[in-house]
Every structure is written in structure tokens, then in C-alpha cells.
Coordinates of C-alpha atoms in Angstrom, one line a residue:
M1 CA 75.4 39.8 -50.8
R2 CA 76.3 39.7 -46.7
P3 CA 79.2 38.0 -45.2
G4 CA 79.7 34.8 -45.7
Q5 CA 77.7 34.4 -48.6
T6 CA 79.0 33.5 -52.4
M7 CA 77.7 32.9 -55.6
G8 CA 79.1 29.5 -57.2
L9 CA 78.1 26.2 -59.0
C10 CA 76.7 23.3 -57.0
L11 CA 76.8 19.2 -57.8
V12 CA 74.2 17.0 -56.1
A13 CA 74.6 13.4 -56.6
G14 CA 72.0 10.8 -55.7
V15 CA 70.5 7.5 -56.3
G16 CA 66.6 6.9 -57.4
E17 CA 64.4 5.5 -54.4
A18 CA 62.7 3.1 -57.0
H19 CA 66.2 1.2 -57.9
G20 CA 66.1 -1.7 -56.5
H21 CA 66.0 -2.6 -52.6
L22 CA 67.5 -1.0 -49.5
P23 CA 71.2 -3.3 -49.4
E24 CA 71.3 -2.5 -53.2
R25 CA 70.7 1.1 -53.0
I26 CA 72.7 1.4 -49.8
L27 CA 75.3 -0.2 -52.1
R28 CA 75.3 2.0 -55.0
R29 CA 75.2 5.1 -52.7
A30 CA 78.4 4.2 -51.1
G31 CA 79.4 3.4 -54.9
L32 CA 78.7 6.9 -56.0
T33 CA 80.1 8.6 -52.9
Q34 CA 83.4 6.9 -53.6
V35 CA 83.2 8.3 -57.5
V36 CA 82.6 11.6 -56.6
E37 CA 85.1 11.9 -53.9
A38 CA 88.0 10.4 -56.3
A39 CA 86.8 12.7 -59.1
C40 CA 86.9 15.6 -56.4
A41 CA 90.5 14.3 -55.6
R42 CA 91.6 14.2 -59.3
S43 CA 90.4 17.8 -60.2
G44 CA 91.8 19.5 -56.9
L45 CA 88.4 19.8 -54.9
R46 CA 88.0 19.6 -51.4
P47 CA 85.7 16.8 -50.9
P48 CA 82.1 16.5 -50.8
E49 CA 79.7 16.9 -48.2
Y50 CA 77.2 14.3 -47.4
L51 CA 73.6 14.4 -47.3
P52 CA 70.8 11.7 -46.0
D53 CA 70.3 10.4 -50.1
G54 CA 73.7 11.3 -51.5
V55 CA 76.6 14.1 -51.6
C56 CA 76.5 17.2 -52.4
L57 CA 79.5 19.8 -53.7
T58 CA 79.7 23.7 -53.9
V59 CA 82.1 25.4 -55.7
A60 CA 82.9 28.8 -55.7
D61 CA 85.8 31.1 -57.9
R62 CA 86.2 28.1 -60.1
S63 CA 85.7 28.0 -64.0
A64 CA 82.1 26.2 -65.0
A65 CA 84.8 24.5 -67.8
D66 CA 86.5 22.5 -64.5
V67 CA 83.1 21.6 -63.2
R68 CA 82.1 20.3 -66.8
D69 CA 85.1 17.6 -67.0
L70 CA 84.4 16.9 -63.4
V71 CA 80.9 16.0 -64.5
R72 CA 82.3 14.0 -67.5
D73 CA 84.9 12.1 -65.0
I74 CA 81.7 11.1 -63.0
C75 CA 79.9 10.2 -65.6
G76 CA 82.6 7.6 -67.3
A77 CA 83.5 6.1 -63.5
V78 CA 79.7 5.5 -63.1
R79 CA 79.8 3.7 -66.6
T80 CA 82.6 1.0 -65.3
E81 CA 83.1 1.1 -61.6
I82 CA 79.4 0.5 -60.6
R83 CA 77.8 -2.3 -61.6
T84 CA 75.0 -2.5 -59.8
G85 CA 72.5 -0.9 -61.5
G86 CA 70.7 2.5 -62.8
G87 CA 69.3 5.2 -60.9
F88 CA 72.2 7.7 -60.6
R89 CA 71.1 11.5 -60.9
L90 CA 73.3 14.2 -60.8
A91 CA 72.0 18.0 -60.1
L92 CA 74.2 21.0 -61.3
T93 CA 73.0 24.5 -60.9
A94 CA 74.6 28.0 -60.1
G95 CA 73.6 30.7 -57.5
L96 CA 74.1 31.6 -53.8
I97 CA 76.1 28.7 -51.9
L98 CA 76.9 29.0 -48.3
P99 CA 79.6 28.2 -45.9
P100 CA 79.6 24.0 -45.6
G101 CA 76.5 22.4 -43.5
V102 CA 73.8 25.3 -44.4
A103 CA 71.4 25.1 -47.2
G104 CA 71.8 28.1 -50.0
Q105 CA 70.1 28.7 -53.0
A106 CA 72.0 26.6 -55.0
L107 CA 71.5 23.7 -53.0
A108 CA 68.0 24.6 -52.6
E109 CA 67.2 24.0 -56.3
A110 CA 70.2 21.2 -57.0
V111 CA 67.5 18.6 -54.7
R112 CA 64.5 20.4 -56.4
L113 CA 65.4 19.2 -59.5
L114 CA 67.5 15.8 -58.4
D115 CA 63.6 14.8 -57.2
S116 CA 61.2 16.4 -59.8
P117 CA 59.2 14.0 -61.3
E118 CA 59.4 16.2 -64.8
V119 CA 62.6 15.6 -65.0
R120 CA 62.4 11.7 -64.0
S121 CA 59.5 11.2 -67.2
A122 CA 61.9 12.9 -69.3
S123 CA 64.8 10.7 -68.5
R124 CA 63.0 7.7 -69.1
R125 CA 62.3 8.8 -73.0
L126 CA 65.8 9.1 -73.4
P127 CA 68.3 6.2 -74.4
P128 CA 69.0 3.6 -71.1
S129 CA 71.9 5.4 -69.4
P130 CA 73.5 4.7 -65.9
L131 CA 73.4 8.3 -65.2
T132 CA 71.0 11.0 -65.4
V133 CA 72.6 14.4 -65.3
V134 CA 70.1 17.8 -65.0
V135 CA 71.3 21.3 -65.2
S136 CA 69.5 24.7 -64.3
D137 CA 68.5 26.7 -67.1
T138 CA 70.7 29.6 -66.0
L139 CA 73.8 27.1 -65.7
F140 CA 73.0 25.7 -68.9
H141 CA 72.8 29.1 -71.0
D142 CA 76.3 30.6 -69.0
A143 CA 78.4 26.8 -69.6
A144 CA 77.1 24.6 -71.9
A145 CA 79.7 23.3 -74.3
S146 CA 77.9 21.6 -76.4
P147 CA 74.3 22.5 -76.0
A148 CA 73.0 19.7 -78.5
D149 CA 73.8 17.2 -75.7
F150 CA 70.6 19.0 -74.1
H151 CA 67.1 17.8 -73.8
R152 CA 64.7 20.3 -72.8
V153 CA 62.8 19.3 -70.1
R154 CA 59.3 22.3 -68.8
L155 CA 59.3 22.4 -65.0
T156 CA 55.7 22.8 -63.2
R157 CA 56.0 21.4 -59.4
G158 CA 56.8 24.3 -57.1
H159 CA 56.8 26.9 -59.7
A160 CA 57.5 27.2 -63.6
A161 CA 60.9 26.7 -65.0
V162 CA 62.8 24.8 -67.1
A163 CA 65.6 22.5 -66.8
W164 CA 68.0 20.7 -68.9
L165 CA 69.0 16.5 -69.2
Y166 CA 72.3 15.7 -70.1
A167 CA 72.2 12.7 -72.9
P168 CA 75.3 13.1 -75.2
D169 CA 76.2 11.0 -78.2
L170 CA 78.3 8.3 -77.1
P171 CA 79.1 5.2 -78.8
E172 CA 77.9 2.6 -76.3
S173 CA 80.0 -0.2 -78.3
V174 CA 83.0 1.0 -76.9
S175 CA 84.3 -1.2 -74.2
A176 CA 84.2 0.3 -70.7
A177 CA 88.0 0.0 -70.1
T178 CA 88.5 1.6 -73.1
S179 CA 85.8 4.5 -72.8
A180 CA 86.2 5.7 -69.4
G181 CA 89.4 4.3 -69.1
T182 CA 91.9 6.0 -71.5
G183 CA 88.9 8.8 -71.4
R184 CA 89.3 10.0 -67.8
T185 CA 93.5 10.0 -68.6
A186 CA 92.9 11.9 -71.3
L187 CA 90.4 14.6 -69.4
P188 CA 92.7 16.1 -66.9
L189 CA 94.9 17.1 -70.1
I190 CA 91.7 18.8 -71.4
R191 CA 91.7 20.9 -68.8
R192 CA 95.0 21.8 -68.3
A193 CA 95.1 23.2 -71.9
R194 CA 92.1 24.9 -71.7
R195 CA 93.4 26.8 -68.2
M196 CA 96.4 27.3 -70.7
I197 CA 95.0 28.6 -73.1
A198 CA 92.7 30.9 -71.0
K199 CA 96.0 32.3 -70.1
G200 CA 96.4 33.6 -73.4
D201 CA 99.9 32.9 -74.0
Q202 CA 100.4 29.5 -73.3
D203 CA 98.9 28.4 -76.9
G204 CA 102.4 26.5 -77.7
P205 CA 102.0 24.0 -74.5
A206 CA 98.4 23.7 -74.1
L207 CA 98.8 22.5 -78.1
H208 CA 101.2 19.8 -76.8
L209 CA 98.7 18.5 -74.2
L210 CA 95.8 18.2 -76.8
E211 CA 97.8 16.2 -79.1
R212 CA 98.6 13.9 -76.3
A213 CA 94.5 13.8 -74.9
L214 CA 93.4 13.1 -78.6
R215 CA 96.0 10.1 -79.1
L216 CA 94.4 8.7 -75.6
L217 CA 90.7 9.2 -76.8
P218 CA 89.1 6.0 -77.8
A219 CA 87.2 7.6 -81.0
P220 CA 86.6 11.7 -81.9
D221 CA 82.9 11.4 -81.7
G222 CA 82.2 12.0 -77.8
S223 CA 81.9 15.0 -76.4
S224 CA 85.3 15.0 -74.6
G225 CA 86.4 14.5 -78.1
E226 CA 84.7 17.4 -79.6
T227 CA 86.0 19.9 -77.0
A228 CA 89.6 18.8 -77.4
L229 CA 89.2 19.3 -81.7
L230 CA 87.7 22.8 -81.0
L231 CA 90.4 23.6 -78.6
L232 CA 92.8 22.4 -80.7
G233 CA 92.1 24.3 -83.6
D234 CA 91.8 27.3 -81.3
C235 CA 95.1 26.7 -80.2
H236 CA 96.6 26.2 -84.2
A237 CA 94.6 29.6 -84.8
R238 CA 95.9 31.7 -82.2
L239 CA 99.7 30.2 -83.5
G240 CA 99.0 31.7 -87.1
Q241 CA 98.6 28.0 -88.3
A242 CA 95.0 28.8 -90.3
E243 CA 94.9 25.4 -92.3
A244 CA 96.1 23.5 -89.0
A245 CA 93.1 24.8 -87.3
A246 CA 90.7 24.3 -90.6
Q247 CA 91.5 20.7 -90.7
S248 CA 91.1 20.0 -87.0
W249 CA 87.5 21.5 -87.0
R250 CA 87.2 20.0 -90.5
Y251 CA 88.0 16.3 -89.1
L252 CA 85.4 16.9 -86.0
L253 CA 82.9 17.5 -88.3
R254 CA 82.9 14.2 -89.9
H255 CA 82.2 12.8 -86.9
R256 CA 80.0 15.4 -85.3
S257 CA 77.9 16.9 -88.1
L258 CA 76.1 18.8 -86.0
C259 CA 78.7 20.3 -84.1
W260 CA 77.4 24.4 -84.6
P261 CA 80.6 25.8 -83.0
A262 CA 83.0 23.9 -85.7
Y263 CA 81.0 25.9 -88.5
Q264 CA 81.1 28.8 -86.5
R265 CA 85.2 28.6 -86.0
L266 CA 85.5 28.1 -89.8
G267 CA 83.5 30.6 -90.9
H268 CA 85.2 33.4 -88.7
L269 CA 88.4 31.8 -90.0
E270 CA 87.7 32.0 -93.6
L271 CA 86.6 35.6 -93.0
G272 CA 90.1 36.4 -92.0
R273 CA 91.7 34.7 -95.1
A274 CA 89.2 37.0 -96.9
R275 CA 87.1 34.1 -98.6
P276 CA 83.5 35.2 -97.9
D277 CA 82.2 32.7 -99.8
L278 CA 83.3 30.0 -97.7
A279 CA 82.6 32.0 -94.7
V280 CA 78.6 32.4 -95.8
A281 CA 78.7 28.7 -96.2
Y282 CA 80.1 27.2 -93.0
L283 CA 78.1 30.3 -91.1
S284 CA 74.8 29.5 -92.8
A285 CA 75.3 25.9 -91.8
A286 CA 76.1 26.6 -88.1
L287 CA 72.9 28.9 -88.2
R288 CA 70.5 25.8 -89.8
I289 CA 71.6 23.5 -87.3
T290 CA 70.7 26.3 -83.9
R291 CA 67.5 27.3 -86.0
A292 CA 66.6 23.1 -86.2
H293 CA 67.8 22.9 -82.3
P294 CA 66.6 26.3 -80.7
D295 CA 65.7 25.0 -77.8
A296 CA 69.6 23.7 -77.3
V297 CA 71.0 27.8 -77.7
T298 CA 70.9 31.1 -76.2
D299 CA 69.3 33.8 -78.5
G300 CA 73.4 35.2 -78.2
T301 CA 74.1 32.5 -80.3
Q302 CA 71.9 32.8 -83.4
C303 CA 72.5 37.0 -82.9
A304 CA 76.7 36.0 -83.0
L305 CA 76.2 33.9 -86.3
L306 CA 74.3 36.5 -87.9
L307 CA 76.9 38.8 -87.4
G308 CA 79.7 37.2 -88.9
L309 CA 77.4 36.6 -92.0
C310 CA 76.7 40.1 -92.0
R311 CA 80.7 40.5 -92.3
A312 CA 81.2 37.9 -95.2
Y313 CA 77.9 39.3 -97.0
E314 CA 79.8 42.8 -96.9
Q315 CA 83.0 41.0 -98.1
L316 CA 80.8 40.0 -101.2
G317 CA 79.5 43.2 -101.5
D318 CA 76.1 42.0 -101.1
D319 CA 74.5 44.7 -99.3
R320 CA 70.9 43.8 -99.4
A321 CA 72.2 40.5 -97.4
A322 CA 74.2 42.3 -94.8
D323 CA 71.5 44.4 -94.0
A324 CA 68.8 41.4 -93.8
S325 CA 71.4 40.0 -91.7
L326 CA 71.9 42.5 -89.1
N327 CA 67.9 42.8 -88.9
D328 CA 67.8 39.2 -88.5
A329 CA 70.5 39.6 -85.4
A330 CA 68.4 42.4 -83.9
D331 CA 65.5 40.6 -83.7
A332 CA 67.5 37.0 -82.6
D333 CA 68.8 38.9 -79.6
P334 CA 67.2 42.2 -79.0
P335 CA 68.8 43.5 -75.8
N336 CA 72.6 42.6 -77.6
P337 CA 73.9 45.7 -78.6
L338 CA 76.1 44.4 -80.9
P339 CA 73.7 44.4 -84.1
F340 CA 73.4 48.6 -83.4
V341 CA 76.8 48.4 -83.4
A342 CA 77.4 47.0 -86.9
R343 CA 74.6 49.1 -88.3
A344 CA 76.5 52.4 -86.9
C345 CA 79.8 50.9 -88.3
R346 CA 77.8 50.4 -91.9
A347 CA 76.4 54.0 -91.6
A348 CA 79.6 55.4 -90.8
A349 CA 81.4 53.4 -94.2
H350 CA 78.5 55.4 -96.0
G351 CA 79.0 58.8 -94.3
D352 CA 75.6 59.0 -92.7
V353 CA 76.6 60.8 -89.4
Q354 CA 73.1 61.2 -88.0
A355 CA 72.3 57.4 -88.3
V356 CA 75.6 56.9 -86.8
R357 CA 74.7 59.1 -83.8
Q358 CA 71.0 57.3 -83.0
L359 CA 72.6 53.6 -83.7
L360 CA 75.4 54.1 -81.0
A361 CA 73.0 55.9 -78.8
T362 CA 70.2 52.7 -78.8
A363 CA 73.3 50.3 -78.6
L364 CA 74.6 52.2 -75.7
L365 CA 71.5 52.2 -73.6
R366 CA 72.2 48.1 -73.7
V367 CA 75.1 48.4 -71.8
S368 CA 75.3 49.3 -68.5
R369 CA 77.2 52.6 -67.0
E370 CA 79.9 50.5 -65.1
Q371 CA 80.8 48.3 -68.6
R372 CA 80.4 51.0 -71.0
T373 CA 84.7 51.3 -70.9
E374 CA 85.3 47.9 -71.1
F375 CA 82.4 47.4 -73.7
L376 CA 84.0 50.5 -76.4
R377 CA 87.5 49.1 -75.4
K378 CA 86.5 45.6 -76.4
H379 CA 84.6 45.9 -79.3
F380 CA 86.3 49.2 -81.1
Q381 CA 89.5 48.9 -80.7
G382 CA 91.4 50.1 -83.4
V383 CA 88.4 51.9 -84.7
G384 CA 90.6 54.7 -86.6
S385 CA 91.5 52.0 -89.4
W386 CA 88.0 50.9 -90.0
K387 CA 86.1 52.9 -93.3
G388 CA 84.4 55.6 -91.9
G389 CA 85.7 55.3 -87.9
D390 CA 86.8 58.7 -88.1
L391 CA 82.5 59.9 -87.7
I392 CA 82.3 57.0 -85.2
V393 CA 85.2 58.7 -83.2
G394 CA 83.9 61.9 -83.6
V395 CA 80.3 60.7 -82.3
L396 CA 81.8 58.9 -79.3
S397 CA 83.5 61.9 -78.2
E398 CA 80.6 64.0 -78.5
N399 CA 79.1 61.8 -76.1
G400 CA 82.2 62.5 -73.5
F401 CA 84.0 59.3 -74.0
D402 CA 87.5 59.4 -74.3
T403 CA 88.6 57.8 -77.3
T404 CA 92.6 58.3 -77.2
A405 CA 93.0 54.5 -76.8
L406 CA 90.6 53.4 -78.9
N407 CA 92.7 55.3 -82.0
Q408 CA 95.5 52.6 -81.2
P409 CA 96.0 49.7 -83.8
A410 CA 94.1 46.5 -83.0
N411 CA 95.1 43.5 -84.4
I412 CA 91.7 42.6 -86.6
P413 CA 90.5 46.3 -87.2
R414 CA 87.2 45.4 -88.4
P415 CA 83.5 46.2 -86.8
P416 CA 82.2 43.5 -84.1
A417 CA 80.7 40.2 -85.6
G418 CA 79.7 39.0 -82.3

């Protein structure tokens, strides 16, 4: 990468040429520009750049979660503050961005998505919405918080590619003042809470922010409510309040029954509470949802769910089901090393040294040399306390890895589950 070049996110907003006469389009562009400018100010971002048909914002060194909140803020404002019809479009991409005034890879892709005839055609098949949001395939897999809210679009112009249309299941009956006014007030609280949680030591203050946000939201069945409730449960769980976490996620599922991340969290929570039968039920539900909507999740999602099921079946003593889950996990995401790590752990528990050697070698081939030390630290911490962990330590030592730190106790001494 040359000096002046940065990897980041790009947002381009514009108005379709087919929507109204020129004076109306001018008013809509002015309204959209004001909305984006105000949203950037609320999010602490620099003002957008101006394009002939819209505005452009490039964001470097900011989390994808912040950009998600910015998009939701813009969506809410478009619904309530611009009353001159629809036709608004928003494109989000990730890639190479250049200094202001210079077109980079991310900007070029965003403009292409914004003008894509396939995207326009697909958006007409969705429920009417004042704003069409299209996300590049790379950014979707890296950052989509609620994959079920997206619809896959195959692009053919220029070269074959995939994009994702954002169509959240938001209740249209909610009044404009309520749905956007209070929702947009809650979004900064949710954003701040997410940042606190990411720091790892501010779960208590984050919990209070999320409780305030949920009081402001008109209903818990929109994407903002989903995010807030998922994070609320995460805070409770990290604070040792397991039942409060479970109640947060169960309440969410009463309103968003296809929210597989809630089922996944409940499954792992019940694993920690030694309730493997409930863990199987929750993780199986999440797996059914993701298999019914394969275009809305990544291969790694199903792999992680299947690894969790393997652990649950192990706790139940069902070795056949555990092995089947591991095999399915490896098939779901072939480049993923974790199914082979889990297989190595099972082989170690049975004292099969040769299998441990082969499986760990296969797993580590899927991890770059530069990342292996961090991979071992992340997934083998506390290995000495696992059943058969001494075999794993021995095999890693044979291959020249320093296992001293791995023998230190871990908070959850068990093989990885995705």
C-alpha cells in the first residue's frame, strides 16, 4: 500500500434520476445532503464530500458498528425529515480509500452499486421503502449485525459479483415522530455501550446505557431493539448474571423469532450452566434458521453453531452426534481450522497421539505463520486442564511452539466451540 492510501469504509448517498422532475430531485438531494451532514455531526465524523449526484463519506480506522449506527440514523431521518417522496439510495463498501477529492477502490465500487440496474430491479420487489440501502459482499460478511435483514442480489454488469439489499423488518405502523425521534435518540446510547463493551472492563456502565436506550425505543422488534437486547444480554452474562442474560435474549426472541444470534448466545450460556439438553435445543434452532436462509449468513456462522453442538453432545455423552456435528462443521467451512482443533481435542481425550499430531498439523496449515502464536494463545489457553491436554501440549512442543503460557489457567478451560 502506497503512502496516502488507507483501507476503510465508504458510504455514498444519492437520489434516483427516475424519481420526479428536476426541481423535485434537487429538493430531495438537498434534503438528503442535510440528513447525512447532520448524521455525521451526531456521530463525530467529518462532513461528507459532495458528488454531482449525491454525497460521499469515507471512514478510516472506525469500527463497522459505528457505520451501522450511522446508516440507521440516516434511515430514520429520511423517513421523517424528507417529505418529497422516495428514490433515496445508499451504498456501503469496504476497500482502498484515498485522500479527499481522489477516487479510490471503495468509492468506485459504491458508485457502481448505487447505479446498478440489478439493485434497482431487486429493490422494486421488496416492500416499499423511502431509502434503498445496498452493501458490498465483502462488507456484508465482515460487518452485518442482522444478516436476516438482507436480501442477496446477483450483479452482472462489468463482472459477476454479489451485493446485499438492506430491508429491515420495521413496523410501518409506528408513527414517524416515535419511530425515528426516540429511535435516533437511543442509537448514540447503543453505540456508546458497544464501545464500552469492546474495552472489556466497562460492562456495568454499558448495561445502564442499554437500559436507557431500550426505554427510549418504541418497540423491541426493530433492528435497533435487537442490537440493544443482544448487547444487554452480553453485559449481564459478562457480569455473572446468567439468568438476566437469558431473559434478555428470550424476550428478544418473542419479538424477533428468527434472530439466530440470540439462539446461539442462549446455547452457549446453557453450555456454561451445564444444561446441554437446552444448549442442543437452542443451537439446533439457530442452525435451522441459518440453513433456511443460507444467503444471509457466512460459512463460518454454521461452522460455529455446529462446533457448539459438538460440545453440547459431548456433555450429553453422545459421541456419535458429537462426531457428526464435527464432520458437518468441517464441511460447512473447509478453511476453518477450529473443527480440526476440536477433533484433536477429542482424540487427545481418548489418548490417540497419532491422531492428535495429524489433526493439529492440519489445523495449523490453515493458519498463517504470522498468526499462529496468537491463534494458539486464543484457542489453547488453559489446555493443561483439559482431558488429554498433556498430549496436546506435548505435540505442540514437538513442533517447536512455546507452550509455557498455554498451561496457565483459563476462565473457561475447554476446547473451542466457535
